[in-house]
Coordinates of C-alpha atoms in Angstrom, one line a residue:
Chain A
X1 CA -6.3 -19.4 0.3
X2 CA -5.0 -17.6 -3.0
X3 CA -3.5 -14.1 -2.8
X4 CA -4.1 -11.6 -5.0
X5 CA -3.6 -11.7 -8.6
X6 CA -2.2 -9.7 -11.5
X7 CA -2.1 -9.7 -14.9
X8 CA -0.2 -9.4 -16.7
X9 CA 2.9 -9.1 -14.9
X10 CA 5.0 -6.5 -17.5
X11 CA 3.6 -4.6 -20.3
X12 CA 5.6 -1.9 -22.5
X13 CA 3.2 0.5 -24.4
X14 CA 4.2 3.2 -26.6
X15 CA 2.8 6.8 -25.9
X16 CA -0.6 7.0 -26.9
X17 CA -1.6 3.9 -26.8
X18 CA -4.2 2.3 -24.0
X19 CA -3.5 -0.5 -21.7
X20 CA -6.1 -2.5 -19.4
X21 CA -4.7 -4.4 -15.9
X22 CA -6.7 -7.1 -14.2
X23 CA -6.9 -7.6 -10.5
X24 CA -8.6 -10.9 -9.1
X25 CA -8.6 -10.4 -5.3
X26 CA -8.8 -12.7 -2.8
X27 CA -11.8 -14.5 -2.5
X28 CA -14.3 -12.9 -0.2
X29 CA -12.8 -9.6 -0.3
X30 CA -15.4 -7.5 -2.1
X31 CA -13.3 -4.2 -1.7
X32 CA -10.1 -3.9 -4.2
X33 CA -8.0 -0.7 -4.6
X34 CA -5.0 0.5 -6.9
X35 CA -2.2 2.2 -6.7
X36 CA 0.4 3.7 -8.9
X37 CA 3.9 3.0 -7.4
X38 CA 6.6 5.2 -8.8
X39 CA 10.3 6.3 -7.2
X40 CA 9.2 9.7 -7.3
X41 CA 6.0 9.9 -5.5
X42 CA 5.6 6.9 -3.7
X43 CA 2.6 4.6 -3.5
X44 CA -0.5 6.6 -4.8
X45 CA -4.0 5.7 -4.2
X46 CA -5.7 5.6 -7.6
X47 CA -9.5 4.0 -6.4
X48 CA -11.0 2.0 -4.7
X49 CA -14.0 -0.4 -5.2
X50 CA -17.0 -2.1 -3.2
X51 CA -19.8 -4.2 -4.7
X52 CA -19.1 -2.5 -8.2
X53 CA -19.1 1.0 -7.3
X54 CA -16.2 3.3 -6.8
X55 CA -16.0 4.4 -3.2
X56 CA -12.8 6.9 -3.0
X57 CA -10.7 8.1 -6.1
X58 CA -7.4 9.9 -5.9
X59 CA -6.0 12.4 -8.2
X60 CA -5.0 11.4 -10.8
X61 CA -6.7 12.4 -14.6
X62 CA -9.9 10.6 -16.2
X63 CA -7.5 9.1 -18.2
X64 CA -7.1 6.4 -15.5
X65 CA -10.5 4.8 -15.1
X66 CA -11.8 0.9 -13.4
X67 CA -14.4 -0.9 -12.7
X68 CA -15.4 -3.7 -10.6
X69 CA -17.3 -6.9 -11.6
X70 CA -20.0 -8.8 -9.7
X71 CA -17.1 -11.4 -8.5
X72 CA -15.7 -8.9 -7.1
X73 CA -12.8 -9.1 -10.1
X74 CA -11.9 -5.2 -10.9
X75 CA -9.9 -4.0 -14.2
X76 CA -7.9 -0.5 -14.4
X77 CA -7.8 1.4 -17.9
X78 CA -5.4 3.8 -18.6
X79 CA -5.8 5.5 -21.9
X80 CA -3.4 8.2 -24.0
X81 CA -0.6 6.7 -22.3
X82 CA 2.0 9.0 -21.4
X83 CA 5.7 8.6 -20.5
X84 CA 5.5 9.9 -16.8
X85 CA 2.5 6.7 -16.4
X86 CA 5.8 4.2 -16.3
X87 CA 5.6 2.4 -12.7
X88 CA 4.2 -0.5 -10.9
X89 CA 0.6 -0.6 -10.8
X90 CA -0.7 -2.7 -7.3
X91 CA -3.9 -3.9 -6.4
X92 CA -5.0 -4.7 -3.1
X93 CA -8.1 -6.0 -2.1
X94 CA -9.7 -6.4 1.5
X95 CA -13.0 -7.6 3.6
X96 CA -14.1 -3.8 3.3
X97 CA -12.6 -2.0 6.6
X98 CA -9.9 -4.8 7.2
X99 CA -6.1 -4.4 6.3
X100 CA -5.3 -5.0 2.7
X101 CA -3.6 -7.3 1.2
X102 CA -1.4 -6.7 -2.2
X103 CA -0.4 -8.3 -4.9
X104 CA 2.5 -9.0 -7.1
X105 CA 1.9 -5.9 -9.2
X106 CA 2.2 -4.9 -12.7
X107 CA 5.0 -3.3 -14.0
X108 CA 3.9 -0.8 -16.7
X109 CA 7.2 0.6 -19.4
X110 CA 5.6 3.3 -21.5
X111 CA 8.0 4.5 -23.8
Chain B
X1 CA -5.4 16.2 3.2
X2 CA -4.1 13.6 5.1
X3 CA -0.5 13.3 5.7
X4 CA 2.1 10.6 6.7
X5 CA 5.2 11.7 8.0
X6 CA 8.1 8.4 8.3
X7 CA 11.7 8.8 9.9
X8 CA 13.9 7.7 9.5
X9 CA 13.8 7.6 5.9
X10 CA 17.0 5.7 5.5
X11 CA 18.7 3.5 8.9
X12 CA 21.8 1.2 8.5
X13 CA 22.1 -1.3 11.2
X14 CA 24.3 -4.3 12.2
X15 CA 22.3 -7.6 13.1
X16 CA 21.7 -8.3 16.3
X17 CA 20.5 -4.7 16.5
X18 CA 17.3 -3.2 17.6
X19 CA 15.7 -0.8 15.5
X20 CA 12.8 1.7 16.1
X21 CA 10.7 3.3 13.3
X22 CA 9.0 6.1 13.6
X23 CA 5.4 7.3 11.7
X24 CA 3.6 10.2 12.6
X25 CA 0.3 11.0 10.8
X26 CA -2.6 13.8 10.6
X27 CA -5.9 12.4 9.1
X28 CA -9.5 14.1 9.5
X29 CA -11.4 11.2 10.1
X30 CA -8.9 8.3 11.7
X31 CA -9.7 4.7 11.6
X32 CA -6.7 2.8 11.5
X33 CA -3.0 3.0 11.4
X34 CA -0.8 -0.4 9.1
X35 CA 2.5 -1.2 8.3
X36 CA 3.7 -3.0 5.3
X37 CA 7.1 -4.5 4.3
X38 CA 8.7 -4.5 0.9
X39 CA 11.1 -5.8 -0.9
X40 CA 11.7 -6.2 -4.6
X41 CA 8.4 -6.7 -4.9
X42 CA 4.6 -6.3 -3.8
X43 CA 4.5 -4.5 0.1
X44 CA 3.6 -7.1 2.6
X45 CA 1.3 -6.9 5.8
X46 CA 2.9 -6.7 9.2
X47 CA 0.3 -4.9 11.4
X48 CA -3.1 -2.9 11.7
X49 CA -3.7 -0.9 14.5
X50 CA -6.9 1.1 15.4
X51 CA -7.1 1.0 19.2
X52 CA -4.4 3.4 21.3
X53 CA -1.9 1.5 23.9
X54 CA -2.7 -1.5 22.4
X55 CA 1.1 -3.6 21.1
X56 CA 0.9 -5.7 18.2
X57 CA 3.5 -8.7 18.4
X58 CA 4.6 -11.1 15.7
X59 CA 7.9 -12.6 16.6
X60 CA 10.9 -10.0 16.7
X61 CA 8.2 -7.4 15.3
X62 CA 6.2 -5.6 17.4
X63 CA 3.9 -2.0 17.0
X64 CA 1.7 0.3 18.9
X65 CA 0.1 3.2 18.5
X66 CA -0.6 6.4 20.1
X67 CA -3.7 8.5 18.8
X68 CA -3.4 11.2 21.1
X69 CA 0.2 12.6 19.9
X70 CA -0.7 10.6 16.3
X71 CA 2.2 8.3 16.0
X72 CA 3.1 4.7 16.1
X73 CA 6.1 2.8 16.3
X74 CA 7.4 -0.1 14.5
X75 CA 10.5 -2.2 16.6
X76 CA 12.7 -4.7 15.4
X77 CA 14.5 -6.7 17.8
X78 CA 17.6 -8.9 17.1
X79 CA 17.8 -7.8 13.6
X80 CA 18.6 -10.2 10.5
X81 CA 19.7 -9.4 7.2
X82 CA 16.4 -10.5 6.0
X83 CA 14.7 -7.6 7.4
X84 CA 16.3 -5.4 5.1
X85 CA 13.6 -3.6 3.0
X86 CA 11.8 -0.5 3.1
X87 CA 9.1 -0.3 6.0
X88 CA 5.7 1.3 5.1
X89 CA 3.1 3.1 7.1
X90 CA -0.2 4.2 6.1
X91 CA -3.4 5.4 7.3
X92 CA -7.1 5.1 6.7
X93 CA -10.1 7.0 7.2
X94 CA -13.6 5.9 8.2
X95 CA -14.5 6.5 4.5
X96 CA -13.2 3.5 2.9
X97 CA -10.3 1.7 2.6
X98 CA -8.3 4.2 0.9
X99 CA -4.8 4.0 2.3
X100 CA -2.5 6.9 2.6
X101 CA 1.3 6.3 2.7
X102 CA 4.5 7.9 4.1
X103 CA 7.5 8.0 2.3
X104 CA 9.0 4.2 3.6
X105 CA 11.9 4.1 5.8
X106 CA 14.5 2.1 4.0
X107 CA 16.5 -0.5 6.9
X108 CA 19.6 -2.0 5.8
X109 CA 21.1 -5.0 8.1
X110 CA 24.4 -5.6 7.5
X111 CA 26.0 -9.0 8.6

C-alpha cells in the first residue's frame, strides 16, 4: 500500500507571496491533518479534515487555510507569507480515530 | 488546553543499553495516547495506546500506559545505534484526530 504523499518536496517563497502544498493520503484514510514543524515550537497541529469538512483547527492565523477533496486528497494555502512561516509542513492522514500516519513533509524556505 | 509533558528531553546511552522514556499528559476528553520516531525526516509510528495496563510490543520496543496517574512509558531494550532519533508522544481527544505533542526526547546510542 502507498504512504502518504507530498508535494512538492522544497519550496522557497519570498515574503508576501502565497504558496499551496498537496497532501494525497493513503488510500482509504478519509481523515488528513497538518502540521507545521519548526525547532522552536515543535510539531503544531494546523487542521484537520474528514469527508471535506474541517473537523479541528489550531491556532494559527486565517492566513493558513485547506481544504479537502471528495478523494479524500486535501491542499494547505498559506497566503502573505511571512519569514517566521519557514519549517516543514507534514500531513498525516488516518482511518478517522486510528493512529496516523505521516509523510515525507514539505520543507517551506521563506525568505 | 491539553498538554504533553516528555523527559527526558535529551538521553545519551551506550548500545546494549536499556532506555526508558517518560510522557506524562493532561487532556479533557482522553482517547488515545502514540508514539512516533524521527529521524531526519517524517515521524514514524511505533505505538497507539487507548486501554490502561495494556503493553504494546514490537521487537526491542515495548509501551504501556497508565490513565489513572496519565503517563506512559516507552522502553528500549538492547539498544542500537539505529535507534538514535528523537522519540515523540502525543495525545488525542475523542473529538477528532487532532494530535497533541510533547516536546521529543532526543536518544543518542553511541557504539
Amino acid at each position: 500500500k502507498a504512504g502518504v504523499t507530498q508535494t512538492p518536496r522544497y519550496l522557497i517563497k519570498t515574503r508576501g507571496q502565497q504558496v499551496t502544498l498537496s497532501c494525497s493520503p493513503i488510500s482509504g484514510h478519509r481523515s488528513v491533518s497538518w502540521y507545521q514543524q519548526t525547532p522552536g515550537q515543535g510539531l503544531q497541529f494546523l487542521f484537520e479534515y474528514f469527508s471535506e469538512t474541517q473537523r479541528n483547527k489550531g491556532n494559527f492565523p486565517g492566513r493558513f487555510s485547506g481544504r479537502q477533496f471528495s478523494n479524500s486528497r486535501s491542499e494547505m494555502n498559506v497566503s502573505t507569507l511571512e519569514l517566521g512561516d519557514s519549517a516543514l509542513y507534514l500531513c498525516a492522514s488516518s482511518r478517522d480515530i486510528y493512529e496516523q500516519y505521516f509523510g515525507p513533509g514539505t520543507r517551506l524556505t521563506v525568505t | 488546553e491539553d498538554k504533553v509533558v516528555q523527559s527526558p528531553l535529551s538521553l545519551v546511552v551506550h548500545e546494549g543499553d536499556t532506555v526508558t522514556l517518560n510522557c506524562s499528559y493532561e487532556v479533557t476528553n482522553f482517547r488515545s495516547l502514540l508514539w512516533y520516531k524521527q529521524e531526519k525526516k517524517a515521524p514514524t509510528f511505533l505505538f497507539m495506546l487507548t486501554s490502561s495496563g495494556i503493553e504494546k510490543k514490537s521487537g526491542r520496543l515495548s509501551s504501556i500506559l497508565d490513565k489513572k496517574e496519565l503517563f506512559s512509558i516507552l522502553n528500549i531494550t538492547a539498544t542500537q545505534t539505529g535507534d538514535s532519533a528523537v522519540y515523540l508522544c502525543a495525545v488525542t481527544e475523542t473529538s477528532g484526530s487532532r494530535l497533541t505533542f510533547g516536546e521529543g526526547t532526543q536518544l543518542t546510542v553511541n557504539p
